[in-house]
Coordinates of C-alpha atoms and ligand atoms in Angstrom, one line a residue:
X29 CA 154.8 44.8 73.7
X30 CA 156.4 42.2 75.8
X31 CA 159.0 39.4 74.4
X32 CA 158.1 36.2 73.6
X33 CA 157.7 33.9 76.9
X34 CA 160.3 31.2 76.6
X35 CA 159.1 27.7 76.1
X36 CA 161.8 26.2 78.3
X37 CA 163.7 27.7 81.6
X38 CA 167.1 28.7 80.0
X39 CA 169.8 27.3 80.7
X40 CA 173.3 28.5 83.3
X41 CA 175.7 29.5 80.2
X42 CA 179.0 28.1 82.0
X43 CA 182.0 29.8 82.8
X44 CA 183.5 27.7 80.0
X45 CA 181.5 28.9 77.6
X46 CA 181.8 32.5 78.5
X47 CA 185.7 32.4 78.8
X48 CA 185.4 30.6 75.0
X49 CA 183.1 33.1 73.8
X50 CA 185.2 36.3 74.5
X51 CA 188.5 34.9 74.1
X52 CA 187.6 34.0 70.2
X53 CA 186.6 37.9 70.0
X54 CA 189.7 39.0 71.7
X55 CA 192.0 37.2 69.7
X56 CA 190.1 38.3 66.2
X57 CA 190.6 41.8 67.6
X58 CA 194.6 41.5 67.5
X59 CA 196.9 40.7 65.6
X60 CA 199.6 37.5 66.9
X61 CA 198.2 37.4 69.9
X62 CA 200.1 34.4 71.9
X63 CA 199.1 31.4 72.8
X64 CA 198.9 31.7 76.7
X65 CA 196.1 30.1 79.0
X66 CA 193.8 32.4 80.2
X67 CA 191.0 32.1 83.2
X68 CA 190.0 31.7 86.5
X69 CA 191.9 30.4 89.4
X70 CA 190.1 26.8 89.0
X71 CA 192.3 26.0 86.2
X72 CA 195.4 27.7 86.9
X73 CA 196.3 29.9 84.3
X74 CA 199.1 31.8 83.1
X75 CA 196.7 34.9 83.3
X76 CA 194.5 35.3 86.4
X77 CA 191.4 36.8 85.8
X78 CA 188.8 37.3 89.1
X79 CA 185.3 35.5 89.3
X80 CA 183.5 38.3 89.6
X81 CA 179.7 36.6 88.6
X82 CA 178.6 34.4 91.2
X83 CA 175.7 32.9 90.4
X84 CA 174.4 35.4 87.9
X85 CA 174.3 33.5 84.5
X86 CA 173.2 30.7 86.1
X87 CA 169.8 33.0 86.5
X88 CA 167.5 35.5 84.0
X89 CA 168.2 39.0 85.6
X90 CA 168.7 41.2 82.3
X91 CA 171.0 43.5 84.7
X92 CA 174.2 43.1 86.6
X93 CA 174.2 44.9 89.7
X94 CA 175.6 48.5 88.9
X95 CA 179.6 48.9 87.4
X96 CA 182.3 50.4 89.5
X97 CA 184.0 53.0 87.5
X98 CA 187.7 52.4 87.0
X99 CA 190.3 54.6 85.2
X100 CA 191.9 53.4 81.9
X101 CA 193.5 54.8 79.1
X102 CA 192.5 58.4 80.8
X103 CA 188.8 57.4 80.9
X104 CA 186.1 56.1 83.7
X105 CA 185.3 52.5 82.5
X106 CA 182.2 50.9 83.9
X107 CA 183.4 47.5 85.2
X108 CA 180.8 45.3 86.0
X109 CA 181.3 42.1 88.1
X110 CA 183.9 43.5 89.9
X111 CA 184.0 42.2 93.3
X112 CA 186.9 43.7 95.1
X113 CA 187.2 47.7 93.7
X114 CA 189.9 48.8 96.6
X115 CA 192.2 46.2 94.5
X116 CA 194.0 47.7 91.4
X117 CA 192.6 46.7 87.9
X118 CA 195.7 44.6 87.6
X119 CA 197.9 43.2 89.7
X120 CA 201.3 40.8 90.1
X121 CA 200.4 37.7 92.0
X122 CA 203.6 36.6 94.7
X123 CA 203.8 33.6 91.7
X124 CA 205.2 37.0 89.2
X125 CA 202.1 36.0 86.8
X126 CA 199.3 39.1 86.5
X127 CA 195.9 38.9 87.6
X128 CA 193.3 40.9 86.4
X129 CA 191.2 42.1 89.7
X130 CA 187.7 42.8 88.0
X131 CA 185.9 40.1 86.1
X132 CA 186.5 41.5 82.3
X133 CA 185.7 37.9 80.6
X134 CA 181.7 38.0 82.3
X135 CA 181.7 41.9 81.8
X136 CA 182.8 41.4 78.2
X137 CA 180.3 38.5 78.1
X138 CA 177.4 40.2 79.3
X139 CA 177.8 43.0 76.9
X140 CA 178.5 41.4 73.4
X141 CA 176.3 38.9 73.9
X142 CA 173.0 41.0 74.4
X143 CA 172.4 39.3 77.8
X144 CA 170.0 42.6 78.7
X145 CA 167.8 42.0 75.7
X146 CA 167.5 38.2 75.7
X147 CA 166.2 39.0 79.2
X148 CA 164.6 41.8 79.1
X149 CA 161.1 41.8 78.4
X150 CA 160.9 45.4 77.8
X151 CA 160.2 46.2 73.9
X152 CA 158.8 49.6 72.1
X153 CA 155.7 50.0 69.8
X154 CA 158.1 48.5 67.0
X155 CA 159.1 45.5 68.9
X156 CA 162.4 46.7 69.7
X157 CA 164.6 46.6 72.8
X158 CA 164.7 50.2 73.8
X159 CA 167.8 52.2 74.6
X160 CA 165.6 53.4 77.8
X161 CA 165.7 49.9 79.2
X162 CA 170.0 49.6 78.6
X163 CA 172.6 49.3 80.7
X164 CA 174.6 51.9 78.1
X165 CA 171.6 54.6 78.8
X166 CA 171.6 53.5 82.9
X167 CA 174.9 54.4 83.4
X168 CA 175.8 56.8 80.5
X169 CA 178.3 54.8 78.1
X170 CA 176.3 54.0 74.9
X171 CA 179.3 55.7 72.9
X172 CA 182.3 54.0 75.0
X173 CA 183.2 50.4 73.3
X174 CA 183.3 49.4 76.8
X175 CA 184.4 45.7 75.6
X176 CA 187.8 47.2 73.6
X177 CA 188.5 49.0 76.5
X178 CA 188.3 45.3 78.6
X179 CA 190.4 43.9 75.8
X180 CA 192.5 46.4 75.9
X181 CA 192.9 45.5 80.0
X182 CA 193.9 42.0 79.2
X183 CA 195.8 43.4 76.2
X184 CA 198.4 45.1 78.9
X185 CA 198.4 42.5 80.7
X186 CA 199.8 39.6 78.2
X187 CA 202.4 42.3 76.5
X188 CA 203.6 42.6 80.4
X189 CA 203.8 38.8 80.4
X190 CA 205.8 38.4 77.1
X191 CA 207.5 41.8 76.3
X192 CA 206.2 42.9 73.5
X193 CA 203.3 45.0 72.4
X194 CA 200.0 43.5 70.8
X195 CA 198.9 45.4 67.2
X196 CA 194.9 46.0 66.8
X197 CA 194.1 44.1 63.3
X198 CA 194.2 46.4 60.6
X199 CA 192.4 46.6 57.3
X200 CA 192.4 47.1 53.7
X201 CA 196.3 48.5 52.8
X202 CA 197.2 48.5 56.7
X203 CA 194.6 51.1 57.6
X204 CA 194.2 51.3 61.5
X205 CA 190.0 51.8 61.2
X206 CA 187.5 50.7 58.7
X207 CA 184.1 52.6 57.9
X208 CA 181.5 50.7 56.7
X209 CA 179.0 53.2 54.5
X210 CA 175.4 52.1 54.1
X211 CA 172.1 53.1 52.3
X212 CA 169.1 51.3 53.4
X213 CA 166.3 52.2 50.2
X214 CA 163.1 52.1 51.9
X215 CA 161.8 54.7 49.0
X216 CA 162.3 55.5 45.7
X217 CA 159.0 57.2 44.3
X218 CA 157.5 59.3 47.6
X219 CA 159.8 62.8 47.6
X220 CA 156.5 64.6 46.2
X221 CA 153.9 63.4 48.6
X222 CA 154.8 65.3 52.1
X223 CA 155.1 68.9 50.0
X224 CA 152.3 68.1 48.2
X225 CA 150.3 67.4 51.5
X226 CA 151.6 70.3 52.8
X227 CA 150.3 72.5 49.8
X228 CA 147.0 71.2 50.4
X229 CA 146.8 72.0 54.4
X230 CA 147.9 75.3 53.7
X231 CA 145.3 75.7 50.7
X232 CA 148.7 77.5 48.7
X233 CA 147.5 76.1 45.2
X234 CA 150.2 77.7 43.2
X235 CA 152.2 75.4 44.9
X236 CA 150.3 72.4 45.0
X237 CA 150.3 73.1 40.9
X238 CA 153.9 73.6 41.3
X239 CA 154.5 70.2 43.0
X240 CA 152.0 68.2 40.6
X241 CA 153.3 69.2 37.3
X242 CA 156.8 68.8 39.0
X243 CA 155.5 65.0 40.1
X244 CA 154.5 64.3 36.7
X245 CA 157.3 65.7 34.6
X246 CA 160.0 64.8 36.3
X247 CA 161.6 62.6 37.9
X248 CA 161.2 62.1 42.0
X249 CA 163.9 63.7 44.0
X250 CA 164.3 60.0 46.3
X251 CA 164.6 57.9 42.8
X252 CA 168.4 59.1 43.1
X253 CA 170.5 55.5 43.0
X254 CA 173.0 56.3 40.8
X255 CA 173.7 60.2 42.2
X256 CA 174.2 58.3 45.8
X257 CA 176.5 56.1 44.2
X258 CA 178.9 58.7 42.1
X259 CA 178.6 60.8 46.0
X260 CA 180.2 58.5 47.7
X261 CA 182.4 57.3 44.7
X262 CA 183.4 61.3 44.8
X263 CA 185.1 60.4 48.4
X264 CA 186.6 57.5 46.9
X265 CA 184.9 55.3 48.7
X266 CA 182.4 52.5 48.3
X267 CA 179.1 51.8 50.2
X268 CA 176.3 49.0 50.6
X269 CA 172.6 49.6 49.0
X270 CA 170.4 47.4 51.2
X271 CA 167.1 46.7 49.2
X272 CA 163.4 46.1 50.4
X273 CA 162.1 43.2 48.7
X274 CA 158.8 43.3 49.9
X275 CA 156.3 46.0 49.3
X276 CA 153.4 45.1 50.8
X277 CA 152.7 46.6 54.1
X278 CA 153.4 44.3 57.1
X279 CA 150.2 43.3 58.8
X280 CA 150.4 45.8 61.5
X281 CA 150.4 48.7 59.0
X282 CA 154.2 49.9 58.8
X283 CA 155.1 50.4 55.4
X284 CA 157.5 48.4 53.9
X285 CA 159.2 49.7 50.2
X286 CA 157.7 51.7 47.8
X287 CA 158.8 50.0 45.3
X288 CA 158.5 46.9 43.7
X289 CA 162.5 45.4 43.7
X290 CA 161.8 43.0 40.4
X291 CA 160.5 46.0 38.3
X292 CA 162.4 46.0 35.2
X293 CA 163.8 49.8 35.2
X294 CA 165.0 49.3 39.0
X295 CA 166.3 45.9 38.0
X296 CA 168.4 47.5 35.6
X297 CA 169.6 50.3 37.9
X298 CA 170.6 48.2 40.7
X299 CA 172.6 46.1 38.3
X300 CA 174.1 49.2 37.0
X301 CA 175.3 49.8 40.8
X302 CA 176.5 46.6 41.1
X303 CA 179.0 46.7 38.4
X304 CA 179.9 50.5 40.0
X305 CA 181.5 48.8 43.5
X306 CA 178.5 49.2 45.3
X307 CA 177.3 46.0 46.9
X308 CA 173.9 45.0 46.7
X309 CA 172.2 43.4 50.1
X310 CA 169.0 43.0 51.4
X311 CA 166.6 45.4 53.6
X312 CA 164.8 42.3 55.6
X313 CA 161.0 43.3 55.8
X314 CA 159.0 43.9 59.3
X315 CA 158.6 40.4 61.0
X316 CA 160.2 38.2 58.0
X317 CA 160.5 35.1 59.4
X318 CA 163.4 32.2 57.9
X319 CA 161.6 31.5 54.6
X320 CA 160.4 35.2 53.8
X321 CA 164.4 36.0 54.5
X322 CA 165.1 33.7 52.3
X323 CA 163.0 34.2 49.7
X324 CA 164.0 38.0 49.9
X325 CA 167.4 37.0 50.0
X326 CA 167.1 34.9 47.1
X327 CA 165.5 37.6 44.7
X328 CA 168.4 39.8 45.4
X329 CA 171.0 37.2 45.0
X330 CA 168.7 36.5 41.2
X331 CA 169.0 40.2 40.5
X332 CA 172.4 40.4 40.8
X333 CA 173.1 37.1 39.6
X334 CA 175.2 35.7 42.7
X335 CA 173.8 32.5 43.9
X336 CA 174.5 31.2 47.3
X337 CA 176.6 29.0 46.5
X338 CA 179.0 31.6 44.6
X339 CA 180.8 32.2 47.9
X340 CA 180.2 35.6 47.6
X341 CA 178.4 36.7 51.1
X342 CA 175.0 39.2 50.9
X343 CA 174.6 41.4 54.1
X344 CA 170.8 42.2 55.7
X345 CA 169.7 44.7 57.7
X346 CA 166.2 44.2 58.9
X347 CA 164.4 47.2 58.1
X348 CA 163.2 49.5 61.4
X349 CA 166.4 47.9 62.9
X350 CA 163.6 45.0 64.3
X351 CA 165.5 42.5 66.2
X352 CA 164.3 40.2 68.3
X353 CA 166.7 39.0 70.1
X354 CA 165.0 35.6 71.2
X355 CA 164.4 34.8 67.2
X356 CA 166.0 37.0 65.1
X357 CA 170.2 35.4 65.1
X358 CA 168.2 32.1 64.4
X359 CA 166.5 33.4 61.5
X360 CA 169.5 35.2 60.3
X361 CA 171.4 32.0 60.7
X362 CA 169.2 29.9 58.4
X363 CA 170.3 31.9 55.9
X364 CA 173.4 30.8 53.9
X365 CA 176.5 33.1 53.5
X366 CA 174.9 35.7 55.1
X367 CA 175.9 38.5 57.2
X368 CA 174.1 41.3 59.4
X369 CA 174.2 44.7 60.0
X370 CA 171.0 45.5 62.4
X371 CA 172.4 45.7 65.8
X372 CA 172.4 49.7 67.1
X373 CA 170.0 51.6 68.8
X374 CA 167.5 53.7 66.9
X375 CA 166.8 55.9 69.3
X376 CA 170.9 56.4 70.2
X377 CA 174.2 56.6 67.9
X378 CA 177.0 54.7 70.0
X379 CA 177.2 50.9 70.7
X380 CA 174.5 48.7 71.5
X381 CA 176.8 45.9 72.4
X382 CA 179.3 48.1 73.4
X383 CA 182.0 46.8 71.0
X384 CA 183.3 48.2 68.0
X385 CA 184.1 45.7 65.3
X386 CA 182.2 43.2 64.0
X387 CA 181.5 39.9 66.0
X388 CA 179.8 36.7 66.2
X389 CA 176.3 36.6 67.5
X390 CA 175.7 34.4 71.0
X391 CA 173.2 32.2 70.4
X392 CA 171.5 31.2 73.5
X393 CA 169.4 28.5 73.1
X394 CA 172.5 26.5 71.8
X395 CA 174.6 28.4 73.9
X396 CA 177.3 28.5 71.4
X397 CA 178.3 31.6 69.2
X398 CA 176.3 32.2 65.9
X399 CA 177.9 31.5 62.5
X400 CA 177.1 34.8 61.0
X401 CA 179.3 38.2 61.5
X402 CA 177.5 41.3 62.8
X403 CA 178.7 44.4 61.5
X404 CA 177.1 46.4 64.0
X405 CA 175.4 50.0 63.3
X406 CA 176.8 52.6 64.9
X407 CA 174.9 55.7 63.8
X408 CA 171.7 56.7 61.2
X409 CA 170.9 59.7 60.0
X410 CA 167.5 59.2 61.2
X411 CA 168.4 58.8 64.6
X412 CA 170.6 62.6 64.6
X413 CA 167.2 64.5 64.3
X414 CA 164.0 62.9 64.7
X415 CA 160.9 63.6 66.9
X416 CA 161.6 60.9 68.9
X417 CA 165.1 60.3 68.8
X418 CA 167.9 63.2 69.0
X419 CA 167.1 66.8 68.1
X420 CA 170.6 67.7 66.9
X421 CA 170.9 71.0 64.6
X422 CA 172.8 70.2 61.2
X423 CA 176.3 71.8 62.8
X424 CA 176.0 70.2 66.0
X425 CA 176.0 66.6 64.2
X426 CA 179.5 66.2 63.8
X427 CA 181.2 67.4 66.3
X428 CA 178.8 65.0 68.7
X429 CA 179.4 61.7 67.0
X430 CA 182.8 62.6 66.9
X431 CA 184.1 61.5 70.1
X432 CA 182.4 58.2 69.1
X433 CA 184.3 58.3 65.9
X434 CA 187.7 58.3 68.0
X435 CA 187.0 55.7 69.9
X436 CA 186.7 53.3 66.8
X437 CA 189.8 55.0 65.4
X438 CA 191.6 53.8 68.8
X439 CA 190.7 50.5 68.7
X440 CA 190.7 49.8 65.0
X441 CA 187.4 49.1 64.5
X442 CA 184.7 49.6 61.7
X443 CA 182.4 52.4 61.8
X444 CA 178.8 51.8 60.8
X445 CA 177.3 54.3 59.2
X446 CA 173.8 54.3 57.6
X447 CA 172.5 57.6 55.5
X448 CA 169.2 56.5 53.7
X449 CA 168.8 57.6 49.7
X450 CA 166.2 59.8 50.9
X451 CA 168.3 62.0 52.9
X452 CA 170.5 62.6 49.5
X453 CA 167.5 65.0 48.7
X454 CA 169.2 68.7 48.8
X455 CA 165.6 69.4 50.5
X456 CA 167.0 67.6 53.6
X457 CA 168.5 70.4 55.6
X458 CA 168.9 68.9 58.8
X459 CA 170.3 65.5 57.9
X460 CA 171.2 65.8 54.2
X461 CA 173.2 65.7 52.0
X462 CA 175.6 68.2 54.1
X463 CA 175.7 66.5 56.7
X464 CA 176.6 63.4 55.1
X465 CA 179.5 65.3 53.0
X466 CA 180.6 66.9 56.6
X467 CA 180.8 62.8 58.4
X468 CA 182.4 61.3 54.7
X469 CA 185.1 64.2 54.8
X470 CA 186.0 63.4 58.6
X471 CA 186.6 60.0 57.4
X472 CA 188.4 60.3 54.7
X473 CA 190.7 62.9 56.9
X474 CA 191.5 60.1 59.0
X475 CA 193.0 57.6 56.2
X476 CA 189.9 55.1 57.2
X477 CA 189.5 52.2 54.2
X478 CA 186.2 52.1 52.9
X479 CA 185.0 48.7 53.5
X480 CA 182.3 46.8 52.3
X481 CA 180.5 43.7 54.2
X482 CA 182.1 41.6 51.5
X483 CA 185.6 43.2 52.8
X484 CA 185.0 42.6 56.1
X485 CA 183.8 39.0 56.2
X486 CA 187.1 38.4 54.5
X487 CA 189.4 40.5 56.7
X488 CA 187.7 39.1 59.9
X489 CA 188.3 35.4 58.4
X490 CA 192.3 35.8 57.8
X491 CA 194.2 34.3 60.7
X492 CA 195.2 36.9 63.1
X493 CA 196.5 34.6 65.8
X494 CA 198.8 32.1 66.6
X495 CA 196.1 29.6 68.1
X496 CA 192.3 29.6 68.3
Ligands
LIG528 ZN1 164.1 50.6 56.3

C-alpha cells in the first residue's frame, strides 16, 4: 500500500528551520538553559556545530547515508551526518569556544521529525510505516532515545561554556521521569466469543454450554472499566481511557468498537471514571479524516461535559496506531486543544522518533512545527506477544523493556505505556494482568509521577528557559 503521491515537489526545509526546530525541543528538555547562540559557522556562533547535510534536505531520500557510531555516556550512538569521524565529538576551537564535530542539529532533525516516513513510500497492510523500513530497525537503535543522547552532546558542551551543569525538566513534585499509563477500549462485550468459537471447533459441548450460560448470566470478562480503574488506582496512580466512538466497521473491514460510546449504561460508567482521576480521550477510528475527528472528539468532550473551549485539553490516539504521516499531524491539528499519543511502532517497543518526551510535530508542508504535543507510545501490550510482532514469554517481558525503561529514567522523560481493558482479563496469561502488575510495580519502584496527558501539556507549557 504505497503513500499518497504528493501534489507538489516538496520543498528544501532550510538550515534555519532545522536549527529552530530542534533548538525549541532542546530547550523544553532542560531546565534554564542559557541564552547562547547556537549554529553553524555561517553565522558565527558562540557554539559551533558542523554542517554535516549537504544537500540532503534540499532532496526526498527517506535515508541518510549510514551513522558512524560514536561513544557517549558509555554507549555506541549512531551519529548521522557526521562528516569528519577521525575528529572527536567535541572539540575547543583555537577561538577557546567548542564545536561540536558531528552535525547533531540535522541528526536530531531527521529523527524527530519523521523525515523517513514523510518519504518513505513503504507502508503495511494497515497503512502504516513499518518498523522493517526504519532507520531504528537498519541499524539496531529503536530503544536508544538517540535525540536525548544528541541533546545531551550539546548539553556538555554549553555547561563547558558557562560552568555550571544543565538539570533535565522534572515533573509532578520534582520527579526525574514521568509514565504516562494508557487504556485504548476497543472492546467491551467480546470476552466470550473466541472460547466460545473454540468450544465449537473442538465439538467439547459441555463447554460451549459452559460458556453460553456464562455469556448470558453474567457479565463479559472485557466489560471491566471500573476494575482497570481501582488497578491502577491500587498503584497510586492514574491512567488515560481512550474511547472508540465509532462502531461501524471502517470500509475496508477492520473493526472498529464493539460498542456503541453514547449508550446510556457506558455513558454512565465513563462518567463514573471521570470523576475517579481517570481522563477520558478519544480512540480516533481507521481513516477518520478532520470532521469524523471532530465529531468523535466532540461526542467525548459531550459525554464528559468539557467543551473545547473549557481549556481543558482531550488526548487521541488513532486506533491501529494508523498514521499517515503525509495527513495525519494536519488532521490532528484541526482539532482544537488536542493532543496525541499515536507515534510508536506496532510491530517494536522503543522510539519511533527516537526521542523520549513529548514534542511538537514537524509539519512539512508548512515547514513549521505543529501546534499539538505528541506524547509518543513507547510500548503495548499487544506488541510483547503477538503473531506478528514479538513472541516474548510472560517473564521475559520485563526484564527486555527494561533497558528501555532506563533510558527514559536518564533523561527524564515520559514513558508511554498502553495495556488495552482486554488484557485486564485474568484469562490473559501472556500479557495480562501480571504482566501489567510486574511493569506498574517497576514504576512505581523508581519514584516515576503518574502523569496524565492533561499533566503533561501543562508541564511542557511552563517556562523552562531563560529565552525561546
Ligand atoms: Zn484500538
Amino acid at each position: 500500500m504505497p503513500a499518497p503521491a504528493f501534489a507538489t515537489p516538496p520543498q528544501p526545509v532550510s538550515t534555519e528551520t532545522r536549527l529552530a526546530y530542534v533548538l525549541r525541543h532542546f530547550r523544553l528538555a532542560y531546565e534554564n538553559v542559557p541564552d547562547i547562540s547556537i549554529g553553524y559557522v555561517d553565522t558565527q556562533p558562540q557554539l559551533q556545530v558542523a554542517d554535516g547535510a549537504g544537500g540532503f534536505f534540499s532532496q526526498t531520500n527517506p535515508y541518510p547515508a549510514a551513522p558512524n557510531m560514536r561513544e557517549w555516556l558509555g554507549q555506541s550512538v549512531p551519529f548521522f551526518f557526521d562528516a569528519e569521524p577521525q575528529r572527536p565529538l567535541l572539540e575547543l576551537l583555537p577561538s577557546g569556544h567548542p564545536i561540536i564535530n558531528a552535525d547533531i542539529i540535522s541528526g536530531a532533525f531527521y529523527l524527530l521529525s519523521g523525515w523517513q516516513e514523510y518519504y518513505s513510500e513503504e507502508r503495511d497492510q494497515h497503512g502504516r510505516f513499518p518498523y522493517a523500513a526504519s532507520v531504528q530497525r537498519q541499524y539496531g537503535f529503536v530503544t536508544m532515545p538517540v535525540v536525548n543522547y544528541y541533546f545531551d552532546v550539546l548539553k556538555t558542551a554549553i555547561q563547558h561554556m558557562v560552568g555550571h551543569s544543565l538539570q533535565p525538566r522534572t515533573w509532578l513534585n520534582g520527579a526525574q521521569w514521568a509514565a504516562f499509563v494508557t487504556h485504548d477500549i476497543d472492546n467491551l462485550y467480546s470476552a466470550w466469543k473466541a472460547p466460545t468459537k473454540a468450544a465449537i471447533q473442538r465439538r467439547d459441548w459441555p463447554s460451549l454450554a459452559r460458556h453460553l450460560w456464562q455469556h448470558f448470566t453474567q457479565k463479559d470478562a472485557w466489560d471491566n472499566l471500573e476494575e482497570v480503574q481501582q488497578t491502577v488506582a491500587s498503584y497510586e496512580a492514574k491512567s488515560t481511557f481512550f474511547f472508540l466512538p465509532e462502531h461501524r466497521k471502517a470500509a475496508n473491514g477492520t473493526p472498529n468498537a464493539d460498542y456503541k460510546v453514547q449508550q446510556a449504561l457506558l455513558v454512565t460508567q465513563i462518567r463514573h471514571l471521570h470523576r475517579n482521576t481517570a481522563e477520558v480521550a478519544v480512540h480516533g477510528s481507521i481513516n477518520a479524516d478532520s470532521v469524523k475527528l471532530a465529531l468523535e472528539t466532540a461526542a467525548m468532550r459531550e459525554i464528559v461535559d468539557l467543551p473545547f473551549d473549557s481549556g481543558i485539553y482531550l488526548g487521541n490516539r488513532f486506533h491501529y496506531l494508523k498514521w499517515e504521516p503525509t495527513i495525519t499531524p494536519l488532521i490532528v491539528e484541526s482539532i482544537p486543544a488536542c493532543y496525541d499519543s499515536t507515534l510508536g511502532f506496532a510491530e517494536h517497543f522503543g522510539f519511533r522518533n527516537s526521542y523520549c518526551l513529548p514534542f511538537f510535530p514537524f509539519n512539512f508542508q508548512l515547514r513549521q512545527e505543529c501546534t499539538f504535543l505528541e506524547i509518543p507510545l513507547n510500548v503495548m501490550d499487544a506488541t510483547l506477544h503477538h503473531p506478528r510482532y514479538l513472541q516474548l514469554a510472560p517473564e521475559e517481558i520485563l526484564p527486555a523493556i527494561t533497558p528501555m525503561l532506563q533510558e527514559i529514567e536518564r533523561f527524564g522523560g515520559v514513558c508511554t505505556l498502553l495495556w488495552h481493558n482486554e488484557n485486564f482479563d485474568p484469562a490473559n496469561k501472556n500479557t495480562g494482568p501480571r504482566q501489567f502488575a510486574e511493569i506498574m510495580e517497576y514504576l512505581r519502584s523508581r519514584a516515576v509521577a503518574f502523569v496524565n496527558g492533561q499533566d503533561i501539556v501543562g508541564e511542557m507549557n511552563k517556562p523552562t528557559s531563560t529565552s525561546s
